[in-house]
Amino acid sequence: MLILLRGGAAILIALLAAASPSLAATAPPNPVAASIDDLFSRLTAHGFSGSVLVVRHGETLLRKGYGLADHKTGAPVEPETAFDLGSITKQFTAAGILRLEMDGKLATADRLGSYLPLIAKHVGLELAPGQTREDVAKITLHQLLTHTSGLDNFYVDQSPSWKEYLAKTLAQPLLAAPGQEFHYSNTGYDLLAMIVEVVSGGPYERYLREKLFLPAGLSSTGFDLPAWRRDRIARYQDWTTRDWAFPVEMPLDRPPRLRLCGSGGMLSTVDDLYRWHQALLGDRILSAAAKEKLYHPVLDSYAYGWRIGTTDRGTKVIAHGGFDSALGVSAGFYRFVDDDVVLIVLANTHMNRQLNMEIVAGWVQGLLFGGVVPMPPPSGPASPPRPALAGRYKLPSGGEMEVFWRGNQLVAATADPEGMLLLNLPDSLAADAPEDEAMTRIFRGIDAGDWEPLRSALWADASFDGLKRRTLGWWSAQRKELGSFVSVRPVHQVWRQFDGAPELQIFLLVRFERGLRLVRALRNAGGRYLFNVENIPERIEMTLASQGPDTYSAWSLRFQTGARMVFDSGAGTLKILGQRSVTVARRDATARN
């Protein structure tokens, strides 16, 4: 039977390739395709690297690789390049469970307790009598699939082994009673992968490959089983594996202990994901009843490995993303059902944790359907690296900004909070930034213990007691670290659509005696607010796009703005320009590059 399956799958792959000429053909030139290509070309000048596929009504508008698959060798990204999918993997795990249900091997209504003894034996954990709590045993596979199990969120690669991982999972209290609340849990999907193994009697990946991937025509999806050519796999570009015993740049070099399973880490290409989309349109892989479960949202718009949403145009979208802040993985798979459009973006960089696929998908929608898109600034022609520009520059704050070449791209990096603001929001430190009376009243009220200004400004459905408790803890910590509160000023704002409604994001610079913090205020159409603290990372790197021999631009996807950087190598200065501010950094002649 196995031989017949493989032979039939090989024939099917050939037939699918013949039936899908749009993926192989060169996309016909048209203004929409050109505008989408222009968007990703501009992003590439500011650090993006990845593969993009846009198909509308079966016609390929764009199928192209951007940037580098490997910085060290200079290998470019091609449309055929394979990437780490991150959490897009979850939809394959969900489909595997549904396929087992179709074959009568399990039911999504089954309780986890029925499988825990088998899973424990599978990973070498000896369960003591009574070790499996009743609340954990009652969790259903349906609740694992929809992130309503109440299980906390852990990662396999943060434990020494699957044995310790399972023991840790079983020891943790639930975040909520099963079925009551949505809590995104990678742990739940890793347990589902183990259930696939103990029920199918073989490895998780082998089951998916034989039952899903090969019948659907996916020859370049998996981890261990595809016959990978290493030069076809994108390296991790932003890897920061300080918690690991050694660095990993090539996904295939991750040892078993550091591999995710059902929750993420699968490798694939934009072409294979499109074939998966095509397979899900019919009933060959999953029955109509199985797909009804696959796409039925429960809480927080989440179904089985997919989010089911509505665009700001009122059309249906089925989507999922993938993100790994440690490795630079960023991926998005969007199926605009009513528009018959598929958008797939696979990247090996998260662009300093700012590559938000929801934002990018919104921009592509804007280009497809006539919306407003805040395009990054265009770059000038590429020029050879100029070593004279590289070096360490002292900022007026006393901090430092390092400028260096990575291949043919100039990069600015800093661990100084004010330096980070200068790159992203260059006018945020301008001396003439006006105060906002309402925000000043709210924040001075917090500082003085008067909570009424905050209460009266909040969204009507916001939980004030919970926010007050969190705010008080955060404010006390800032006062302890940074001293007395000085001022709050709005420094930037960005409009966005959220759940079909306009929303204004206002970024506030909160200054204390010995430092500053950034807070985002979300204002709805009724003029009420929610507040979120913006985390300032330990260090950022931003790729600078050439605007001329001595002029470059930094651009932030998060804030949709950035600084102009003007170098004077003779004077040893770097001017960081905003719309109304100029900051001069001076090269440190004593620093060793």
PDB file of N, CA and C in Angstrom, residues 223-269:
ATOM      1  N   PHE A 223      10.337  18.596   7.032  1.00  0.00           N
ATOM      2  CA  PHE A 223      11.581  18.928   7.718  1.00  0.00           C
ATOM      3  C   PHE A 223      12.661  17.915   7.365  1.00  0.00           C
ATOM      4  N   ASP A 224      12.493  16.686   7.796  1.00  0.00           N
ATOM      5  CA  ASP A 224      13.508  15.667   7.546  1.00  0.00           C
ATOM      6  C   ASP A 224      13.295  14.904   6.246  1.00  0.00           C
ATOM      7  N   LEU A 225      12.054  14.765   5.795  1.00  0.00           N
ATOM      8  CA  LEU A 225      11.759  13.802   4.733  1.00  0.00           C
ATOM      9  C   LEU A 225      11.977  14.317   3.312  1.00  0.00           C
ATOM     10  N   PRO A 226      11.726  15.590   2.990  1.00  0.00           N
ATOM     11  CA  PRO A 226      12.012  16.015   1.611  1.00  0.00           C
ATOM     12  C   PRO A 226      13.511  15.889   1.314  1.00  0.00           C
ATOM     13  N   ALA A 227      13.818  15.616   0.062  1.00  0.00           N
ATOM     14  CA  ALA A 227      15.227  15.531  -0.346  1.00  0.00           C
ATOM     15  C   ALA A 227      15.741  16.946  -0.602  1.00  0.00           C
ATOM     16  N   TRP A 228      16.005  17.658   0.490  1.00  0.00           N
ATOM     17  CA  TRP A 228      16.354  19.070   0.389  1.00  0.00           C
ATOM     18  C   TRP A 228      17.727  19.272  -0.257  1.00  0.00           C
ATOM     19  N   ARG A 229      17.829  20.264  -1.076  1.00  0.00           N
ATOM     20  CA  ARG A 229      19.122  20.836  -1.442  1.00  0.00           C
ATOM     21  C   ARG A 229      19.371  22.002  -0.489  1.00  0.00           C
ATOM     22  N   ARG A 230      20.487  21.946   0.202  1.00  0.00           N
ATOM     23  CA  ARG A 230      20.728  22.948   1.239  1.00  0.00           C
ATOM     24  C   ARG A 230      20.749  24.367   0.680  1.00  0.00           C
ATOM     25  N   ASP A 231      21.144  24.512  -0.575  1.00  0.00           N
ATOM     26  CA  ASP A 231      21.195  25.867  -1.136  1.00  0.00           C
ATOM     27  C   ASP A 231      19.810  26.395  -1.487  1.00  0.00           C
ATOM     28  N   ARG A 232      18.759  25.576  -1.312  1.00  0.00           N
ATOM     29  CA  ARG A 232      17.392  26.039  -1.548  1.00  0.00           C
ATOM     30  C   ARG A 232      16.703  26.497  -0.277  1.00  0.00           C
ATOM     31  N   ILE A 233      17.397  26.423   0.858  1.00  0.00           N
ATOM     32  CA  ILE A 233      16.769  26.754   2.136  1.00  0.00           C
ATOM     33  C   ILE A 233      17.322  28.073   2.660  1.00  0.00           C
ATOM     34  N   ALA A 234      16.428  28.986   3.010  1.00  0.00           N
ATOM     35  CA  ALA A 234      16.843  30.292   3.524  1.00  0.00           C
ATOM     36  C   ALA A 234      17.417  30.143   4.930  1.00  0.00           C
ATOM     37  N   ARG A 235      18.548  30.789   5.148  1.00  0.00           N
ATOM     38  CA  ARG A 235      19.150  30.813   6.480  1.00  0.00           C
ATOM     39  C   ARG A 235      18.396  31.782   7.366  1.00  0.00           C
ATOM     40  N   TYR A 236      18.464  31.527   8.675  1.00  0.00           N
ATOM     41  CA  TYR A 236      17.922  32.498   9.621  1.00  0.00           C
ATOM     42  C   TYR A 236      18.796  33.749   9.566  1.00  0.00           C
ATOM     43  N   GLN A 237      18.187  34.904   9.341  1.00  0.00           N
ATOM     44  CA  GLN A 237      18.971  36.124   9.199  1.00  0.00           C
ATOM     45  C   GLN A 237      19.132  36.880  10.514  1.00  0.00           C
ATOM     46  N   ASP A 238      18.207  36.735  11.440  1.00  0.00           N
ATOM     47  CA  ASP A 238      18.242  37.518  12.676  1.00  0.00           C
ATOM     48  C   ASP A 238      18.469  36.629  13.886  1.00  0.00           C
ATOM     49  N   TRP A 239      19.080  35.469  13.672  1.00  0.00           N
ATOM     50  CA  TRP A 239      19.186  34.512  14.776  1.00  0.00           C
ATOM     51  C   TRP A 239      19.946  35.112  15.957  1.00  0.00           C
ATOM     52  N   THR A 240      19.412  34.881  17.137  1.00  0.00           N
ATOM     53  CA  THR A 240      20.072  35.298  18.384  1.00  0.00           C
ATOM     54  C   THR A 240      19.929  34.146  19.356  1.00  0.00           C
ATOM     55  N   THR A 241      20.685  33.105  19.113  1.00  0.00           N
ATOM     56  CA  THR A 241      20.513  31.862  19.868  1.00  0.00           C
ATOM     57  C   THR A 241      21.389  31.850  21.119  1.00  0.00           C
ATOM     58  N   ARG A 242      21.318  32.908  21.887  1.00  0.00           N
ATOM     59  CA  ARG A 242      22.165  32.983  23.085  1.00  0.00           C
ATOM     60  C   ARG A 242      21.772  31.953  24.135  1.00  0.00           C
ATOM     61  N   ASP A 243      20.524  31.481  24.092  1.00  0.00           N
ATOM     62  CA  ASP A 243      20.089  30.488  25.066  1.00  0.00           C
ATOM     63  C   ASP A 243      20.477  29.071  24.647  1.00  0.00           C
ATOM     64  N   TRP A 244      21.007  28.931  23.436  1.00  0.00           N
ATOM     65  CA  TRP A 244      21.398  27.631  22.959  1.00  0.00           C
ATOM     66  C   TRP A 244      22.897  27.439  23.165  1.00  0.00           C
ATOM     67  N   ALA A 245      23.356  26.201  23.110  1.00  0.00           N
ATOM     68  CA  ALA A 245      24.772  25.913  23.322  1.00  0.00           C
ATOM     69  C   ALA A 245      25.613  26.312  22.114  1.00  0.00           C
ATOM     70  N   PHE A 246      24.974  26.552  20.964  1.00  0.00           N
ATOM     71  CA  PHE A 246      25.710  26.897  19.753  1.00  0.00           C
ATOM     72  C   PHE A 246      24.769  27.668  18.829  1.00  0.00           C
ATOM     73  N   PRO A 247      25.321  28.474  17.938  1.00  0.00           N
ATOM     74  CA  PRO A 247      24.453  29.207  17.019  1.00  0.00           C
ATOM     75  C   PRO A 247      23.977  28.320  15.876  1.00  0.00           C
ATOM     76  N   VAL A 248      22.784  28.619  15.378  1.00  0.00           N
ATOM     77  CA  VAL A 248      22.208  27.885  14.260  1.00  0.00           C
ATOM     78  C   VAL A 248      21.741  28.890  13.220  1.00  0.00           C
ATOM     79  N   GLU A 249      22.248  28.777  12.010  1.00  0.00           N
ATOM     80  CA  GLU A 249      21.787  29.616  10.916  1.00  0.00           C
ATOM     81  C   GLU A 249      20.964  28.826   9.904  1.00  0.00           C
ATOM     82  N   MET A 250      21.322  27.559   9.689  1.00  0.00           N
ATOM     83  CA  MET A 250      20.608  26.701   8.753  1.00  0.00           C
ATOM     84  C   MET A 250      19.519  25.915   9.486  1.00  0.00           C
ATOM     85  N   PRO A 251      18.253  26.057   9.089  1.00  0.00           N
ATOM     86  CA  PRO A 251      17.181  25.337   9.780  1.00  0.00           C
ATOM     87  C   PRO A 251      17.421  23.839   9.902  1.00  0.00           C
ATOM     88  N   LEU A 252      17.997  23.217   8.876  1.00  0.00           N
ATOM     89  CA  LEU A 252      18.221  21.780   8.936  1.00  0.00           C
ATOM     90  C   LEU A 252      19.230  21.386  10.009  1.00  0.00           C
ATOM     91  N   ASP A 253      20.026  22.348  10.484  1.00  0.00           N
ATOM     92  CA  ASP A 253      21.047  22.037  11.485  1.00  0.00           C
ATOM     93  C   ASP A 253      20.519  22.109  12.910  1.00  0.00           C
ATOM     94  N   ARG A 254      19.242  22.463  13.075  1.00  0.00           N
ATOM     95  CA  ARG A 254      18.679  22.452  14.417  1.00  0.00           C
ATOM     96  C   ARG A 254      18.575  21.005  14.900  1.00  0.00           C
ATOM     97  N   PRO A 255      19.209  20.675  16.012  1.00  0.00           N
ATOM     98  CA  PRO A 255      19.122  19.295  16.507  1.00  0.00           C
ATOM     99  C   PRO A 255      17.712  18.997  16.998  1.00  0.00           C
ATOM    100  N   PRO A 256      17.366  17.725  17.147  1.00  0.00           N
ATOM    101  CA  PRO A 256      15.994  17.358  17.549  1.00  0.00           C
ATOM    102  C   PRO A 256      15.510  18.095  18.795  1.00  0.00           C
ATOM    103  N   ARG A 257      16.391  18.321  19.768  1.00  0.00           N
ATOM    104  CA  ARG A 257      15.950  18.979  21.004  1.00  0.00           C
ATOM    105  C   ARG A 257      15.498  20.408  20.749  1.00  0.00           C
ATOM    106  N   LEU A 258      16.006  21.032  19.696  1.00  0.00           N
ATOM    107  CA  LEU A 258      15.694  22.430  19.434  1.00  0.00           C
ATOM    108  C   LEU A 258      14.706  22.596  18.283  1.00  0.00           C
ATOM    109  N   ARG A 259      13.997  21.542  17.958  1.00  0.00           N
ATOM    110  CA  ARG A 259      12.988  21.613  16.912  1.00  0.00           C
ATOM    111  C   ARG A 259      11.604  21.619  17.529  1.00  0.00           C
ATOM    112  N   LEU A 260      10.778  22.520  17.019  1.00  0.00           N
ATOM    113  CA  LEU A 260       9.370  22.464  17.388  1.00  0.00           C
ATOM    114  C   LEU A 260       8.739  21.301  16.629  1.00  0.00           C
ATOM    115  N   CYS A 261       7.529  20.981  16.968  1.00  0.00           N
ATOM    116  CA  CYS A 261       6.892  19.834  16.307  1.00  0.00           C
ATOM    117  C   CYS A 261       5.570  20.272  15.704  1.00  0.00           C
ATOM    118  N   GLY A 262       4.475  20.104  16.393  1.00  0.00           N
ATOM    119  CA  GLY A 262       3.182  20.444  15.826  1.00  0.00           C
ATOM    120  C   GLY A 262       2.869  21.922  15.830  1.00  0.00           C
ATOM    121  N   SER A 263       3.629  22.706  16.593  1.00  0.00           N
ATOM    122  CA  SER A 263       3.304  24.129  16.733  1.00  0.00           C
ATOM    123  C   SER A 263       4.041  25.020  15.752  1.00  0.00           C
ATOM    124  N   GLY A 264       5.147  24.565  15.171  1.00  0.00           N
ATOM    125  CA  GLY A 264       5.901  25.428  14.268  1.00  0.00           C
ATOM    126  C   GLY A 264       7.145  24.751  13.737  1.00  0.00           C
ATOM    127  N   GLY A 265       7.857  25.461  12.848  1.00  0.00           N
ATOM    128  CA  GLY A 265       9.147  24.991  12.391  1.00  0.00           C
ATOM    129  C   GLY A 265       9.153  24.229  11.088  1.00  0.00           C
ATOM    130  N   MET A 266       7.990  23.947  10.501  1.00  0.00           N
ATOM    131  CA  MET A 266       7.955  23.252   9.217  1.00  0.00           C
ATOM    132  C   MET A 266       8.577  24.142   8.143  1.00  0.00           C
ATOM    133  N   LEU A 267       9.220  23.520   7.140  1.00  0.00           N
ATOM    134  CA  LEU A 267       9.777  24.254   6.015  1.00  0.00           C
ATOM    135  C   LEU A 267       8.874  24.086   4.799  1.00  0.00           C
ATOM    136  N   SER A 268       8.747  25.141   3.997  1.00  0.00           N
ATOM    137  CA  SER A 268       7.947  25.041   2.774  1.00  0.00           C
ATOM    138  C   SER A 268       8.270  26.218   1.867  1.00  0.00           C
ATOM    139  N   THR A 269       7.628  26.227   0.712  1.00  0.00           N
ATOM    140  CA  THR A 269       7.802  27.273  -0.289  1.00  0.00           C
ATOM    141  C   THR A 269       6.460  27.932  -0.580  1.00  0.00           C
TER     142      THR A 269
END
